Amino acid sequence: MKTSEMFAAHPRKLTMDVTAITECINVLVECADVCTSCADACLGEQAVQKLTKCIGLNLDCADICQTTARVLSRQTDPVPQLLRTQLESCAVACRLCMQECEVHSEMHQHCRICRASCQNCEKLCQDLISRLSEGARTTFL
């Protein structure tokens, strides 16, 4: 909710769908937290050697999601190409993390949770990319 309040308090009138941006930021932050927790849970498993790729992708995805949320939060004179590229990178990170968690999801509930979070985050990133592309034609940004 604070993100919406910050956008409402912004000294410039934002020319974008604030609700879509806010929802995406919230999902990005949640996904970053879930991925970090999944990496930690993987480290606690007995067969941690079998989870090294998952741990690495969890941590990469968490960092990329967190960075994407911060970039989207800065809305003074945003550069649509930069936003689109960051969202595309995030969608790829989420997809790869989701696929790796799928491999381990039968054995580990934390991987099932992470898979679902990454899937949702990838979808919202793709949705926002579509809105940015449409906006390029209709002054979305």
XYZ file of N, CA, C and O in Angstrom:
564
model
N 0.814 -1.202 0.000
C 0.000 0.000 0.000
C 0.854 1.261 0.000
O 0.447 2.267 -0.547
N 1.996 1.219 0.619
C 2.844 2.411 0.663
C 3.338 2.802 -0.721
O 3.521 3.988 -0.991
N 3.525 1.840 -1.592
C 3.963 2.152 -2.948
C 2.919 3.008 -3.653
O 3.254 4.010 -4.298
N 1.658 2.644 -3.512
C 0.580 3.442 -4.111
C 0.556 4.843 -3.525
O 0.362 5.820 -4.249
N 0.758 4.944 -2.221
C 0.782 6.250 -1.566
C 1.932 7.102 -2.088
O 1.769 8.307 -2.310
N 3.085 6.472 -2.284
C 4.234 7.217 -2.811
C 3.961 7.711 -4.223
O 4.259 8.864 -4.553
N 3.375 6.870 -5.063
C 3.046 7.308 -6.414
C 2.017 8.435 -6.389
O 2.100 9.376 -7.168
N 1.057 8.341 -5.481
C 0.042 9.394 -5.359
C 0.667 10.709 -4.884
O 0.198 11.791 -5.247
N 1.726 10.615 -4.085
C 2.385 11.811 -3.559
C 3.452 12.365 -4.510
O 4.044 13.407 -4.240
N 3.687 11.674 -5.594
C 4.727 12.082 -6.552
C 4.402 13.485 -7.069
O 3.262 13.768 -7.431
N 5.388 14.360 -7.141
C 5.115 15.733 -7.577
C 4.718 15.848 -9.049
O 4.111 16.834 -9.447
N 5.022 14.853 -9.837
C 4.614 14.853 -11.240
C 3.464 13.874 -11.409
O 3.436 12.818 -10.792
N 2.559 14.204 -12.264
C 1.465 13.281 -12.571
C 2.019 12.161 -13.439
O 2.551 12.412 -14.520
N 1.923 10.949 -12.960
C 2.443 9.817 -13.705
C 1.513 9.522 -14.873
O 0.297 9.544 -14.726
N 2.102 9.237 -16.014
C 1.314 8.985 -17.222
C 1.266 7.496 -17.520
O 1.321 7.086 -18.673
N 1.174 6.701 -16.479
C 1.177 5.253 -16.643
C 0.110 4.654 -15.758
O -0.489 5.348 -14.948
N -0.120 3.383 -15.918
C -1.081 2.654 -15.106
C -0.436 2.370 -13.753
O 0.299 1.395 -13.594
N -0.705 3.241 -12.793
C -0.091 3.135 -11.468
C -0.474 1.826 -10.793
O 0.348 1.202 -10.115
N -1.693 1.372 -10.984
C -2.139 0.121 -10.365
C -1.309 -1.056 -10.877
O -0.861 -1.899 -10.092
N -1.066 -1.119 -12.175
C -0.282 -2.212 -12.757
C 1.167 -2.163 -12.274
O 1.747 -3.200 -11.937
N 1.738 -0.972 -12.222
C 3.118 -0.818 -11.743
C 3.208 -1.233 -10.280
O 4.113 -1.977 -9.891
N 2.280 -0.773 -9.467
C 2.279 -1.083 -8.040
C 2.133 -2.580 -7.807
O 2.862 -3.169 -6.996
N 1.208 -3.200 -8.519
C 1.015 -4.647 -8.373
C 2.287 -5.395 -8.752
O 2.709 -6.331 -8.070
N 2.909 -4.983 -9.829
C 4.132 -5.641 -10.276
C 5.250 -5.465 -9.246
O 5.949 -6.420 -8.918
N 5.412 -4.278 -8.715
C 6.441 -4.038 -7.697
C 6.212 -4.942 -6.494
O 7.145 -5.575 -5.985
N 4.976 -5.033 -6.033
C 4.674 -5.873 -4.869
C 4.986 -7.339 -5.129
O 5.553 -8.026 -4.275
N 4.652 -7.822 -6.328
C 4.926 -9.217 -6.680
C 6.436 -9.445 -6.828
O 6.955 -10.496 -6.425
N 7.136 -8.476 -7.374
C 8.595 -8.588 -7.509
C 9.271 -8.705 -6.145
O 10.158 -9.550 -5.950
N 8.855 -7.874 -5.211
C 9.449 -7.907 -3.869
C 9.135 -9.234 -3.183
O 10.002 -9.851 -2.555
N 7.889 -9.690 -3.329
C 7.516 -10.980 -2.741
C 8.330 -12.112 -3.352
O 8.825 -12.992 -2.648
N 8.482 -12.114 -4.673
C 9.243 -13.158 -5.344
C 10.702 -13.145 -4.886
O 11.295 -14.201 -4.666
N 11.266 -11.967 -4.731
C 12.641 -11.868 -4.238
C 12.762 -12.501 -2.854
O 13.709 -13.253 -2.582
N 11.798 -12.236 -1.996
C 11.816 -12.816 -0.647
C 11.647 -14.330 -0.692
O 12.344 -15.068 0.020
N 10.726 -14.797 -1.532
C 10.480 -16.239 -1.640
C 11.714 -16.943 -2.193
O 12.114 -18.001 -1.683
N 12.332 -16.382 -3.211
C 13.536 -16.990 -3.790
C 14.683 -17.038 -2.779
O 15.403 -18.041 -2.697
N 14.842 -15.981 -2.017
C 15.881 -15.963 -0.986
C 15.604 -17.032 0.060
O 16.521 -17.762 0.489
N 14.345 -17.156 0.456
C 13.969 -18.174 1.449
C 14.147 -19.582 0.891
O 14.557 -20.495 1.618
N 13.844 -19.759 -0.386
C 14.022 -21.069 -1.003
C 15.507 -21.448 -1.041
O 15.871 -22.590 -0.741
N 16.350 -20.500 -1.381
C 17.791 -20.761 -1.389
C 18.265 -21.168 0.008
O 19.032 -22.129 0.162
N 17.772 -20.477 1.006
C 18.141 -20.795 2.387
C 17.640 -22.188 2.767
O 18.363 -22.961 3.403
N 16.403 -22.502 2.384
C 15.849 -23.824 2.675
C 16.646 -24.916 1.961
O 16.903 -25.982 2.538
N 17.051 -24.649 0.729
C 17.881 -25.608 -0.008
C 19.189 -25.870 0.737
O 19.657 -27.016 0.811
N 19.755 -24.813 1.280
C 21.003 -24.966 2.039
C 20.810 -25.821 3.287
O 21.758 -26.448 3.771
N 19.599 -25.859 3.797
C 19.307 -26.671 4.975
C 19.006 -28.128 4.666
O 18.907 -28.949 5.581
N 18.858 -28.463 3.413
C 18.548 -29.846 3.031
C 19.797 -30.726 3.140
O 20.924 -30.255 2.971
N 19.564 -32.020 3.407
C 20.687 -32.950 3.551
C 21.456 -33.141 2.242
O 22.673 -33.239 2.250
N 20.746 -33.186 1.134
C 21.394 -33.394 -0.166
C 21.640 -32.051 -0.851
O 21.291 -31.854 -2.016
N 22.279 -31.136 -0.141
C 22.480 -29.778 -0.650
C 23.284 -29.762 -1.955
O 23.075 -28.897 -2.796
N 24.139 -30.751 -2.159
C 24.950 -30.803 -3.381
C 24.068 -30.923 -4.621
O 24.440 -30.436 -5.682
N 22.914 -31.547 -4.479
C 22.002 -31.705 -5.614
C 21.190 -30.440 -5.873
O 20.461 -30.363 -6.856
N 21.322 -29.459 -5.007
C 20.518 -28.241 -5.104
C 21.343 -26.998 -5.429
O 20.833 -25.885 -5.375
N 22.610 -27.169 -5.783
C 23.456 -25.992 -6.007
C 22.962 -25.123 -7.160
O 22.988 -23.893 -7.068
N 22.499 -25.743 -8.238
C 21.974 -24.953 -9.359
C 20.719 -24.202 -8.922
O 20.538 -23.026 -9.264
N 19.872 -24.861 -8.166
C 18.644 -24.236 -7.670
C 18.978 -23.047 -6.767
O 18.391 -21.971 -6.894
N 19.941 -23.233 -5.890
C 20.345 -22.159 -4.976
C 20.853 -20.960 -5.770
O 20.467 -19.816 -5.514
N 21.710 -21.217 -6.749
C 22.252 -20.127 -7.564
C 21.168 -19.373 -8.317
O 21.151 -18.135 -8.338
N 20.243 -20.113 -8.930
C 19.154 -19.463 -9.660
C 18.214 -18.724 -8.715
O 17.726 -17.638 -9.047
N 17.964 -19.296 -7.524
C 17.154 -18.593 -6.524
C 17.767 -17.239 -6.189
O 17.059 -16.220 -6.165
N 19.060 -17.232 -5.930
C 19.723 -15.988 -5.528
C 19.797 -14.987 -6.677
O 19.585 -13.787 -6.480
N 20.068 -15.481 -7.893
C 20.077 -14.594 -9.057
C 18.694 -13.988 -9.278
O 18.554 -12.780 -9.504
N 17.672 -14.831 -9.218
C 16.307 -14.360 -9.433
C 15.921 -13.331 -8.365
O 15.317 -12.304 -8.675
N 16.282 -13.609 -7.119
C 15.969 -12.671 -6.029
C 16.602 -11.313 -6.291
O 15.945 -10.267 -6.150
N 17.867 -11.302 -6.683
C 18.555 -10.031 -6.944
C 17.933 -9.287 -8.123
O 17.745 -8.071 -8.076
N 17.616 -10.022 -9.180
C 17.040 -9.386 -10.370
C 15.645 -8.848 -10.070
O 15.290 -7.738 -10.484
N 14.840 -9.611 -9.330
C 13.504 -9.129 -8.946
C 13.596 -7.870 -8.094
O 12.853 -6.904 -8.311
N 14.494 -7.868 -7.136
C 14.647 -6.711 -6.249
C 15.092 -5.478 -7.040
O 14.563 -4.379 -6.854
N 16.036 -5.669 -7.945
C 16.503 -4.560 -8.773
C 15.389 -4.051 -9.680
O 15.211 -2.835 -9.846
N 14.624 -4.957 -10.247
C 13.522 -4.560 -11.125
C 12.491 -3.745 -10.352
O 12.002 -2.721 -10.851
N 12.196 -4.162 -9.133
C 11.249 -3.405 -8.293
C 11.771 -1.994 -8.040
O 11.013 -1.018 -8.122
N 13.059 -1.869 -7.770
C 13.625 -0.538 -7.518
C 13.589 0.331 -8.767
O 13.261 1.518 -8.698
N 13.898 -0.247 -9.923
C 13.874 0.514 -11.176
C 12.449 0.982 -11.475
O 12.235 2.139 -11.864
N 11.471 0.113 -11.271
C 10.072 0.496 -11.521
C 9.582 1.555 -10.535
O 8.676 2.316 -10.853
N 10.168 1.592 -9.361
C 9.757 2.571 -8.349
C 10.190 3.988 -8.693
O 9.610 4.950 -8.206
N 11.207 4.108 -9.527
C 11.705 5.439 -9.918
C 10.965 5.881 -11.176
O 11.262 5.407 -12.267
N 10.053 6.806 -10.992
C 9.176 7.175 -12.092
C 9.338 8.608 -12.586
O 8.516 9.089 -13.346
N 10.391 9.284 -12.174
C 10.665 10.596 -12.735
C 11.402 10.392 -14.053
O 12.517 9.880 -14.080
N 10.753 10.750 -15.135
C 11.302 10.608 -16.476
C 11.819 9.195 -16.770
O 12.986 9.000 -17.123
N 10.965 8.180 -16.633
C 11.410 6.810 -16.914
C 11.754 6.637 -18.386
O 11.214 7.320 -19.249
N 12.668 5.740 -18.642
C 13.080 5.422 -20.008
C 12.418 4.096 -20.384
O 12.806 3.042 -19.864
N 11.407 4.129 -21.237
C 10.650 2.913 -21.558
C 11.520 1.743 -22.006
O 11.281 0.606 -21.603
N 12.536 1.993 -22.816
C 13.394 0.913 -23.293
C 14.124 0.245 -22.134
O 14.253 -0.978 -22.084
N 14.587 1.022 -21.177
C 15.272 0.473 -20.008
C 14.307 -0.344 -19.149
O 14.633 -1.449 -18.707
N 13.112 0.189 -18.926
C 12.108 -0.541 -18.143
C 11.765 -1.870 -18.815
O 11.705 -2.917 -18.164
N 11.540 -1.822 -20.111
C 11.188 -3.027 -20.867
C 12.315 -4.058 -20.781
O 12.065 -5.248 -20.527
N 13.552 -3.626 -20.977
C 14.693 -4.541 -20.940
C 14.858 -5.150 -19.551
O 15.130 -6.353 -19.419
N 14.681 -4.353 -18.514
C 14.791 -4.862 -17.140
C 13.693 -5.886 -16.860
O 13.941 -6.930 -16.266
N 12.474 -5.584 -17.294
C 11.362 -6.518 -17.101
C 11.579 -7.816 -17.885
O 11.264 -8.903 -17.390
N 12.137 -7.705 -19.084
C 12.427 -8.901 -19.875
C 13.463 -9.768 -19.178
O 13.315 -10.997 -19.107
N 14.503 -9.149 -18.647
C 15.531 -9.881 -17.912
C 14.929 -10.566 -16.683
O 15.241 -11.721 -16.377
N 14.055 -9.870 -16.009
C 13.408 -10.425 -14.823
C 12.518 -11.608 -15.199
O 12.511 -12.631 -14.510
N 11.773 -11.480 -16.276
C 10.913 -12.581 -16.719
C 11.744 -13.826 -17.030
O 11.353 -14.951 -16.680
N 12.898 -13.643 -17.657
C 13.782 -14.768 -17.965
C 14.304 -15.398 -16.668
O 14.298 -16.623 -16.515
N 14.742 -14.573 -15.735
C 15.250 -15.092 -14.459
C 14.162 -15.882 -13.729
O 14.421 -16.970 -13.193
N 12.955 -15.355 -13.727
C 11.838 -16.053 -13.069
C 11.530 -17.379 -13.755
O 11.296 -18.396 -13.094
N 11.547 -17.376 -15.086
C 11.263 -18.605 -15.835
C 12.318 -19.675 -15.538
O 11.985 -20.842 -15.292
N 13.591 -19.288 -15.550
C 14.661 -20.251 -15.292
C 14.608 -20.780 -13.864
O 14.788 -21.985 -13.628
N 14.348 -19.904 -12.919
C 14.236 -20.319 -11.522
C 13.030 -21.245 -11.346
O 13.112 -22.270 -10.674
N 11.927 -20.887 -11.974
C 10.710 -21.703 -11.913
C 10.984 -23.107 -12.475
O 10.588 -24.110 -11.881
N 11.673 -23.179 -13.589
C 11.969 -24.474 -14.213
C 12.869 -25.328 -13.314
O 12.661 -26.541 -13.194
N 13.841 -24.701 -12.691
C 14.737 -25.459 -11.805
C 14.002 -25.906 -10.546
O 14.186 -27.032 -10.084
N 13.175 -25.053 -9.998
C 12.395 -25.446 -8.811
C 11.431 -26.577 -9.154
O 11.161 -27.438 -8.308
N 10.929 -26.596 -10.385
C 10.045 -27.677 -10.823
C 10.756 -29.026 -10.705
O 10.146 -30.020 -10.313
N 12.031 -29.055 -11.023
C 12.813 -30.291 -10.951
C 12.796 -30.865 -9.525
O 12.777 -32.083 -9.336
N 12.780 -29.995 -8.539
C 12.881 -30.414 -7.134
C 11.547 -30.352 -6.386
O 11.492 -30.639 -5.196
N 10.495 -29.984 -7.076
C 9.227 -29.700 -6.402
C 8.549 -30.926 -5.789
O 7.805 -30.789 -4.828
N 8.800 -32.107 -6.330
C 8.188 -33.293 -5.737
C 8.776 -33.601 -4.365
O 8.077 -34.102 -3.492
N 10.039 -33.272 -4.172
C 10.705 -33.574 -2.897
C 10.643 -32.434 -1.892
O 10.708 -32.674 -0.686
N 10.544 -31.191 -2.388
C 10.700 -30.047 -1.487
C 9.548 -29.056 -1.644
O 9.368 -28.456 -2.706
N 8.805 -28.869 -0.579
C 7.684 -27.932 -0.602
C 8.173 -26.512 -0.879
O 7.513 -25.749 -1.600
N 9.334 -26.147 -0.354
C 9.838 -24.787 -0.591
C 10.067 -24.542 -2.074
O 9.851 -23.432 -2.564
N 10.439 -25.566 -2.817
C 10.605 -25.407 -4.262
C 9.247 -25.260 -4.957
O 9.139 -24.521 -5.939
N 8.227 -25.929 -4.458
C 6.881 -25.766 -5.026
C 6.389 -24.333 -4.814
O 5.818 -23.722 -5.711
N 6.617 -23.809 -3.622
C 6.203 -22.437 -3.305
C 6.961 -21.452 -4.184
O 6.378 -20.523 -4.755
N 8.250 -21.658 -4.319
C 9.080 -20.765 -5.129
C 8.678 -20.840 -6.599
O 8.590 -19.815 -7.278
N 8.425 -22.036 -7.087
C 7.987 -22.212 -8.478
C 6.734 -21.378 -8.754
O 6.663 -20.664 -9.755
N 5.762 -21.442 -7.852
C 4.508 -20.703 -8.035
C 4.745 -19.193 -7.991
O 4.168 -18.438 -8.784
N 5.602 -18.758 -7.090
C 5.897 -17.328 -6.980
C 6.598 -16.820 -8.239
O 6.261 -15.755 -8.768
N 7.555 -17.582 -8.729
C 8.273 -17.193 -9.950
C 7.346 -17.188 -11.155
O 7.436 -16.303 -12.016
N 6.440 -18.153 -11.217
C 5.488 -18.208 -12.323
C 4.595 -16.970 -12.329
O 4.377 -16.354 -13.378
N 4.112 -16.588 -11.174
C 3.271 -15.400 -11.052
C 4.062 -14.134 -11.413
O 3.570 -13.261 -12.137
N 5.281 -14.060 -10.944
C 6.111 -12.884 -11.217
C 6.433 -12.776 -12.700
O 6.354 -11.686 -13.280
N 6.762 -13.893 -13.335
C 7.037 -13.861 -14.772
C 5.811 -13.354 -15.530
O 5.924 -12.521 -16.434
N 4.632 -13.838 -15.150
C 3.399 -13.423 -15.820
C 3.182 -11.920 -15.688
O 2.879 -11.236 -16.668
N 3.353 -11.385 -14.476
C 3.138 -9.944 -14.293
C 4.186 -9.123 -15.034
O 3.867 -8.057 -15.568
N 5.419 -9.600 -15.077
C 6.447 -8.893 -15.862
C 6.059 -8.881 -17.338
O 6.154 -7.841 -17.997
N 5.608 -10.024 -17.859
C 5.198 -10.101 -19.266
C 4.003 -9.187 -19.525
O 3.943 -8.515 -20.560
N 3.052 -9.157 -18.588
C 1.891 -8.274 -18.735
C 2.317 -6.810 -18.797
O 1.816 -6.034 -19.614
N 3.255 -6.436 -17.939
C 3.719 -5.048 -17.920
C 4.517 -4.724 -19.175
O 4.405 -3.619 -19.718
N 5.279 -5.679 -19.671
C 5.993 -5.483 -20.937
C 4.984 -5.205 -22.055
O 5.176 -4.292 -22.866
N 3.900 -5.971 -22.076
C 2.857 -5.752 -23.086
C 2.258 -4.358 -22.957
O 2.029 -3.677 -23.954
N 2.014 -3.931 -21.728
C 1.466 -2.590 -21.507
C 2.449 -1.519 -21.961
O 2.044 -0.508 -22.535
N 3.733 -1.742 -21.708
C 4.742 -0.773 -22.148
C 4.791 -0.719 -23.672
O 4.917 0.353 -24.256
N 4.667 -1.874 -24.321
C 4.678 -1.913 -25.783
C 3.456 -1.222 -26.351
O 3.556 -0.470 -27.319
N 2.300 -1.463 -25.744
C 1.082 -0.773 -26.170
C 1.217 0.725 -25.918
O 0.807 1.544 -26.723
N 1.816 1.058 -24.780
C 1.990 2.448 -24.402
C 2.888 3.209 -25.353
O 2.718 4.412 -25.559
N 3.809 2.508 -25.965
C 4.673 3.166 -26.934
C 3.846 3.706 -28.101
O 4.199 4.690 -28.717
N 2.716 3.030 -28.346
C 1.827 3.475 -29.426
C 0.761 4.453 -28.926
O 0.184 5.184 -29.696
N 0.484 4.407 -27.598
C -0.628 5.215 -27.074
C -0.199 6.120 -25.919
O -0.987 6.425 -25.055
N 1.059 6.473 -25.864
C 1.614 7.339 -24.816
C 1.366 6.814 -23.415
O 1.010 7.543 -22.503
N 1.562 5.507 -23.220
C 1.470 4.904 -21.879
C 2.537 5.501 -20.986
O 2.314 5.758 -19.830
N 3.725 5.691 -21.522
C 4.813 6.322 -20.771
C 5.166 7.620 -21.452
O 5.108 7.759 -22.611
